[in-house]
mmCIF file of C-alpha atoms in Angstrom:
data_model
loop_
_atom_site.group_PDB
_atom_site.id
_atom_site.type_symbol
_atom_site.label_atom_id
_atom_site.label_comp_id
_atom_site.label_asym_id
_atom_site.label_seq_id
_atom_site.Cartn_x
_atom_site.Cartn_y
_atom_site.Cartn_z
ATOM 1 C CA LYS A 1151 -31.868 51.650 13.689
ATOM 2 C CA ASN A 1152 -31.928 48.728 11.249
ATOM 3 C CA GLU A 1153 -30.166 45.598 12.396
ATOM 4 C CA VAL A 1154 -28.408 45.304 9.031
ATOM 5 C CA GLU A 1155 -27.072 48.456 7.413
ATOM 6 C CA GLN A 1156 -25.552 48.594 3.947
ATOM 7 C CA SER A 1157 -23.512 51.377 2.406
ATOM 8 C CA PRO A 1158 -23.609 52.989 0.022
ATOM 9 C CA GLN A 1159 -27.279 52.794 -0.978
ATOM 10 C CA ASN A 1160 -26.394 53.662 -4.572
ATOM 11 C CA LEU A 1161 -23.095 53.374 -6.383
ATOM 12 C CA THR A 1162 -22.114 54.346 -9.900
ATOM 13 C CA ALA A 1163 -18.759 53.212 -11.244
ATOM 14 C CA GLN A 1164 -16.846 53.207 -14.506
ATOM 15 C CA GLU A 1165 -16.030 49.894 -16.111
ATOM 16 C CA GLY A 1166 -12.789 48.502 -14.702
ATOM 17 C CA GLU A 1167 -13.049 50.175 -11.302
ATOM 18 C CA PHE A 1168 -12.601 48.325 -8.009
ATOM 19 C CA ILE A 1169 -15.847 48.353 -6.044
ATOM 20 C CA THR A 1170 -16.519 47.896 -2.339
ATOM 21 C CA ILE A 1171 -19.927 47.476 -0.725
ATOM 22 C CA ASN A 1172 -20.167 47.432 3.043
ATOM 23 C CA CYS A 1173 -22.499 45.687 5.470
ATOM 24 C CA SER A 1174 -22.667 46.306 9.213
ATOM 25 C CA TYR A 1175 -24.900 44.428 11.596
ATOM 26 C CA SER A 1176 -25.840 44.793 15.232
ATOM 27 C CA VAL A 1177 -26.922 41.268 16.200
ATOM 28 C CA GLY A 1178 -25.031 38.093 16.914
ATOM 29 C CA ILE A 1179 -24.907 35.935 13.839
ATOM 30 C CA SER A 1180 -24.045 32.424 12.762
ATOM 31 C CA ALA A 1181 -23.511 33.318 9.092
ATOM 32 C CA LEU A 1182 -23.753 36.151 6.583
ATOM 33 C CA HIS A 1183 -25.002 36.006 3.001
ATOM 34 C CA TRP A 1184 -24.291 38.199 0.008
ATOM 35 C CA LEU A 1185 -26.973 38.079 -2.675
ATOM 36 C CA GLN A 1186 -27.260 39.630 -6.125
ATOM 37 C CA GLN A 1187 -30.587 40.773 -7.536
ATOM 38 C CA HIS A 1188 -30.612 41.372 -11.261
ATOM 39 C CA PRO A 1189 -32.642 44.137 -12.923
ATOM 40 C CA GLY A 1190 -35.122 41.474 -14.006
ATOM 41 C CA GLY A 1191 -35.747 40.658 -10.339
ATOM 42 C CA GLY A 1192 -34.112 37.255 -9.904
ATOM 43 C CA ILE A 1193 -31.991 36.752 -6.752
ATOM 44 C CA VAL A 1194 -28.794 34.715 -6.753
ATOM 45 C CA SER A 1195 -26.703 33.710 -3.762
ATOM 46 C CA LEU A 1196 -23.088 34.880 -4.139
ATOM 47 C CA PHE A 1197 -21.520 33.939 -0.812
ATOM 48 C CA MET A 1198 -22.314 32.498 2.567
ATOM 49 C CA LEU A 1199 -19.590 33.038 5.137
ATOM 50 C CA SER A 1200 -19.070 32.914 8.866
ATOM 51 C CA SER A 1201 -15.412 33.920 9.064
ATOM 52 C CA GLY A 1202 -12.489 35.142 7.014
ATOM 53 C CA LYS A 1203 -12.683 35.571 3.280
ATOM 54 C CA LYS A 1204 -14.128 33.884 0.201
ATOM 55 C CA LYS A 1205 -13.365 34.475 -3.463
ATOM 56 C CA HIS A 1206 -15.267 33.541 -6.584
ATOM 57 C CA GLY A 1207 -13.973 34.913 -9.846
ATOM 58 C CA ARG A 1208 -13.831 38.708 -9.592
ATOM 59 C CA LEU A 1209 -15.865 38.764 -6.378
ATOM 60 C CA ILE A 1210 -14.383 38.696 -2.903
ATOM 61 C CA ALA A 1211 -16.301 38.686 0.373
ATOM 62 C CA THR A 1212 -14.766 39.291 3.781
ATOM 63 C CA ILE A 1213 -16.190 39.285 7.265
ATOM 64 C CA ASN A 1214 -14.897 40.572 10.608
ATOM 65 C CA ILE A 1215 -16.971 38.968 13.354
ATOM 66 C CA GLN A 1216 -15.486 41.112 16.136
ATOM 67 C CA GLU A 1217 -16.328 44.345 14.303
ATOM 68 C CA LYS A 1218 -19.665 42.986 12.984
ATOM 69 C CA HIS A 1219 -18.792 44.066 9.481
ATOM 70 C CA SER A 1220 -18.569 42.493 6.052
ATOM 71 C CA SER A 1221 -17.445 43.796 2.681
ATOM 72 C CA LEU A 1222 -18.113 42.683 -0.865
ATOM 73 C CA HIS A 1223 -15.453 43.620 -3.390
ATOM 74 C CA ILE A 1224 -15.699 43.484 -7.161
ATOM 75 C CA THR A 1225 -12.452 43.717 -9.112
ATOM 76 C CA ALA A 1226 -12.327 44.937 -12.733
ATOM 77 C CA SER A 1227 -16.029 45.831 -12.686
ATOM 78 C CA HIS A 1228 -18.117 45.296 -15.806
ATOM 79 C CA PRO A 1229 -21.530 46.614 -16.895
ATOM 80 C CA ARG A 1230 -22.962 43.117 -16.373
ATOM 81 C CA ASP A 1231 -22.184 43.548 -12.651
ATOM 82 C CA SER A 1232 -24.948 46.179 -12.518
ATOM 83 C CA ALA A 1233 -27.441 44.865 -9.979
ATOM 84 C CA VAL A 1234 -28.644 45.284 -6.430
ATOM 85 C CA TYR A 1235 -26.375 43.603 -3.876
ATOM 86 C CA ILE A 1236 -28.029 42.458 -0.682
ATOM 87 C CA CYS A 1237 -26.462 41.539 2.639
ATOM 88 C CA ALA A 1238 -28.364 39.197 4.955
ATOM 89 C CA VAL A 1239 -27.435 37.751 8.332
ATOM 90 C CA HIS A 1240 -28.490 34.569 10.079
ATOM 91 C CA GLY A 1241 -29.478 35.171 13.674
ATOM 92 C CA GLY A 1242 -30.070 32.347 16.109
ATOM 93 C CA SER A 1243 -32.830 30.312 14.461
ATOM 94 C CA GLN A 1244 -33.000 29.134 10.878
ATOM 95 C CA GLY A 1245 -35.925 31.436 10.187
ATOM 96 C CA ASN A 1246 -34.234 34.493 11.580
ATOM 97 C CA LEU A 1247 -32.601 35.814 8.405
ATOM 98 C CA ILE A 1248 -32.378 39.614 8.456
ATOM 99 C CA PHE A 1249 -31.869 41.493 5.212
ATOM 100 C CA GLY A 1250 -30.298 44.820 4.432
ATOM 101 C CA LYS A 1251 -32.074 47.153 2.013
ATOM 102 C CA GLY A 1252 -29.510 46.553 -0.711
ATOM 103 C CA THR A 1253 -26.926 48.554 -2.626
ATOM 104 C CA LYS A 1254 -27.796 49.461 -6.185
ATOM 105 C CA LEU A 1255 -24.685 49.276 -8.372
ATOM 106 C CA SER A 1256 -24.509 50.705 -11.859
ATOM 107 C CA VAL A 1257 -21.343 50.146 -13.889
ATOM 108 C CA LYS A 1258 -21.001 52.404 -16.910
ATOM 109 C CA PRO A 1259 -19.036 51.307 -20.013
ATOM 110 C CA ASN B 1135 -32.522 20.363 -11.811
ATOM 111 C CA ALA B 1136 -35.123 23.111 -12.171
ATOM 112 C CA GLY B 1137 -34.217 24.570 -8.754
ATOM 113 C CA VAL B 1138 -37.000 26.631 -7.149
ATOM 114 C CA THR B 1139 -40.069 27.185 -9.324
ATOM 115 C CA GLN B 1140 -42.689 29.803 -8.501
ATOM 116 C CA THR B 1141 -46.015 30.344 -10.199
ATOM 117 C CA PRO B 1142 -47.601 32.583 -11.319
ATOM 118 C CA LYS B 1143 -45.112 35.285 -12.344
ATOM 119 C CA PHE B 1144 -47.720 38.049 -12.299
ATOM 120 C CA ARG B 1145 -51.194 38.348 -10.826
ATOM 121 C CA ILE B 1146 -53.736 41.094 -10.306
ATOM 122 C CA LEU B 1147 -56.319 40.528 -7.561
ATOM 123 C CA LYS B 1148 -59.326 42.490 -6.470
ATOM 124 C CA ILE B 1149 -59.692 43.340 -2.785
ATOM 125 C CA GLY B 1150 -61.173 40.389 -0.913
ATOM 126 C CA GLN B 1151 -60.218 37.746 -3.458
ATOM 127 C CA SER B 1152 -58.065 34.799 -2.513
ATOM 128 C CA MET B 1153 -55.217 33.028 -4.262
ATOM 129 C CA THR B 1154 -52.371 30.591 -3.754
ATOM 130 C CA LEU B 1155 -48.787 31.262 -4.776
ATOM 131 C CA GLN B 1156 -47.134 28.003 -5.688
ATOM 132 C CA CYS B 1157 -43.532 27.095 -4.853
ATOM 133 C CA THR B 1158 -41.802 23.824 -5.554
ATOM 134 C CA GLN B 1159 -38.152 22.754 -5.362
ATOM 135 C CA ASP B 1160 -36.419 19.641 -6.659
ATOM 136 C CA MET B 1161 -33.220 19.816 -4.603
ATOM 137 C CA ASN B 1162 -34.551 17.898 -1.572
ATOM 138 C CA HIS B 1163 -33.993 20.956 0.636
ATOM 139 C CA ASN B 1164 -35.466 20.786 4.115
ATOM 140 C CA TYR B 1165 -35.710 24.540 4.628
ATOM 141 C CA MET B 1166 -38.152 26.659 2.635
ATOM 142 C CA TYR B 1167 -39.099 30.313 2.995
ATOM 143 C CA TRP B 1168 -41.562 32.896 1.730
ATOM 144 C CA TYR B 1169 -40.446 36.525 1.543
ATOM 145 C CA ARG B 1170 -42.042 39.715 0.344
ATOM 146 C CA GLN B 1171 -40.097 42.608 -1.125
ATOM 147 C CA ASP B 1172 -41.551 46.098 -1.079
ATOM 148 C CA PRO B 1173 -39.949 49.022 -2.954
ATOM 149 C CA GLY B 1174 -36.960 50.449 -1.065
ATOM 150 C CA MET B 1175 -37.241 47.853 1.682
ATOM 151 C CA GLY B 1176 -35.316 44.706 2.489
ATOM 152 C CA LEU B 1177 -36.844 41.282 2.068
ATOM 153 C CA LYS B 1178 -39.236 40.423 4.882
ATOM 154 C CA LEU B 1179 -39.867 36.850 6.016
ATOM 155 C CA ILE B 1180 -43.527 35.814 5.914
ATOM 156 C CA TYR B 1181 -43.365 32.112 6.831
ATOM 157 C CA TYR B 1182 -40.750 29.405 6.835
ATOM 158 C CA SER B 1183 -40.558 25.641 7.152
ATOM 159 C CA VAL B 1184 -37.770 23.391 8.413
ATOM 160 C CA GLY B 1185 -39.289 20.233 6.969
ATOM 161 C CA ALA B 1186 -42.470 18.532 5.813
ATOM 162 C CA GLY B 1187 -45.284 19.072 8.293
ATOM 163 C CA ILE B 1188 -43.505 21.910 10.122
ATOM 164 C CA THR B 1189 -44.151 25.604 9.515
ATOM 165 C CA ASP B 1190 -43.558 28.741 11.533
ATOM 166 C CA LYS B 1191 -44.336 32.434 11.331
ATOM 167 C CA GLY B 1192 -41.798 34.973 10.233
ATOM 168 C CA GLU B 1193 -41.755 38.723 10.660
ATOM 169 C CA VAL B 1194 -44.908 39.591 8.644
ATOM 170 C CA PRO B 1195 -47.320 36.597 8.687
ATOM 171 C CA ASN B 1196 -50.656 38.423 9.018
ATOM 172 C CA GLY B 1197 -52.981 37.809 6.079
ATOM 173 C CA TYR B 1198 -51.124 34.714 4.891
ATOM 174 C CA ASN B 1199 -51.155 30.977 5.478
ATOM 175 C CA VAL B 1200 -48.836 28.180 4.419
ATOM 176 C CA SER B 1201 -48.680 24.405 4.407
ATOM 177 C CA ARG B 1202 -45.843 21.923 3.867
ATOM 178 C CA SER B 1203 -47.317 18.509 3.138
ATOM 179 C CA THR B 1204 -44.281 17.400 1.106
ATOM 180 C CA THR B 1205 -40.586 18.276 1.044
ATOM 181 C CA GLU B 1206 -40.965 19.704 -2.459
ATOM 182 C CA ASP B 1207 -43.952 22.040 -2.124
ATOM 183 C CA PHE B 1208 -44.553 25.119 0.020
ATOM 184 C CA PRO B 1209 -47.628 27.053 -1.164
ATOM 185 C CA LEU B 1210 -48.530 30.483 0.221
ATOM 186 C CA ARG B 1211 -52.223 31.295 0.602
ATOM 187 C CA LEU B 1212 -53.783 34.764 0.647
ATOM 188 C CA GLU B 1213 -57.349 34.476 1.927
ATOM 189 C CA LEU B 1214 -58.703 38.041 1.734
ATOM 190 C CA ALA B 1215 -56.421 40.115 -0.447
ATOM 191 C CA ALA B 1216 -55.761 43.681 0.693
ATOM 192 C CA PRO B 1217 -53.908 46.528 -1.073
ATOM 193 C CA SER B 1218 -51.161 46.253 1.577
ATOM 194 C CA GLN B 1219 -50.316 42.849 0.119
ATOM 195 C CA THR B 1220 -49.248 44.380 -3.178
ATOM 196 C CA SER B 1221 -45.627 43.290 -3.373
ATOM 197 C CA VAL B 1222 -43.146 40.968 -5.014
ATOM 198 C CA TYR B 1223 -43.069 37.549 -3.375
ATOM 199 C CA PHE B 1224 -40.063 35.257 -3.373
ATOM 200 C CA CYS B 1225 -39.847 31.637 -2.366
ATOM 201 C CA ALA B 1226 -36.461 30.243 -1.345
ATOM 202 C CA SER B 1227 -34.984 26.970 -0.151
ATOM 203 C CA SER B 1228 -31.772 25.794 1.477
ATOM 204 C CA THR B 1229 -30.056 23.030 3.422
ATOM 205 C CA GLN B 1230 -28.554 25.369 6.045
ATOM 206 C CA GLY B 1231 -26.299 26.651 3.280
ATOM 207 C CA PRO B 1232 -26.689 29.147 0.449
ATOM 208 C CA LEU B 1233 -30.246 30.173 -0.377
ATOM 209 C CA HIS B 1234 -31.830 29.279 -3.697
ATOM 210 C CA PHE B 1235 -34.535 31.688 -4.827
ATOM 211 C CA GLY B 1236 -37.434 31.382 -7.208
ATOM 212 C CA ASN B 1237 -37.935 34.081 -9.838
ATOM 213 C CA GLY B 1238 -40.638 35.864 -7.876
ATOM 214 C CA THR B 1239 -44.340 36.617 -8.197
ATOM 215 C CA ARG B 1240 -45.423 40.207 -8.742
ATOM 216 C CA LEU B 1241 -48.819 40.641 -7.079
ATOM 217 C CA THR B 1242 -51.033 43.702 -7.356
ATOM 218 C CA VAL B 1243 -54.189 44.058 -5.254
ATOM 219 C CA THR B 1244 -56.617 46.748 -6.422
#
């Protein structure tokens, strides 16, 4: 079993829909990252969080440490949101960053 | 700031050849990382560094070497390229906060 599991693996939505991507992990963590990888391959950090909730524009990230679960929400989705969204968790040491396999999101106009 | 700069963007190697993937950052970040990304798989850590002169192995270090002589630069060396090293390589940096990634190097070994 992977230490970081994302669901769904693939997601297709219509423009304007509310989107949720889930991340569950099985190890103790100090922080969790949400990353966005564009079709061209570049990776951008969206959020780093260790508790509660963060919001940036139409993106919201939440984490429940007790349940070892995080969600990434996108409100009023747009075709430009089409990308792969990656969850990664920080274990004990700085080098111990464990990545999920990503969720491929496609938003249709 | 340029952020994290990786070169080259693409490279084709023959089996047994060697090469160095360059990574430099201008944000004065202490932490730097090399990852590889294979199709359908999550990013895997090859090597990381917590500061100049300090490097450590990640999850998949075999076949690679690194050095960190300055804060800015963290080159990744492939000594004897093998087909299993065909992948996309990403360099990243941070200061214990959000990660900053380079644009990646697509390497093919034939």
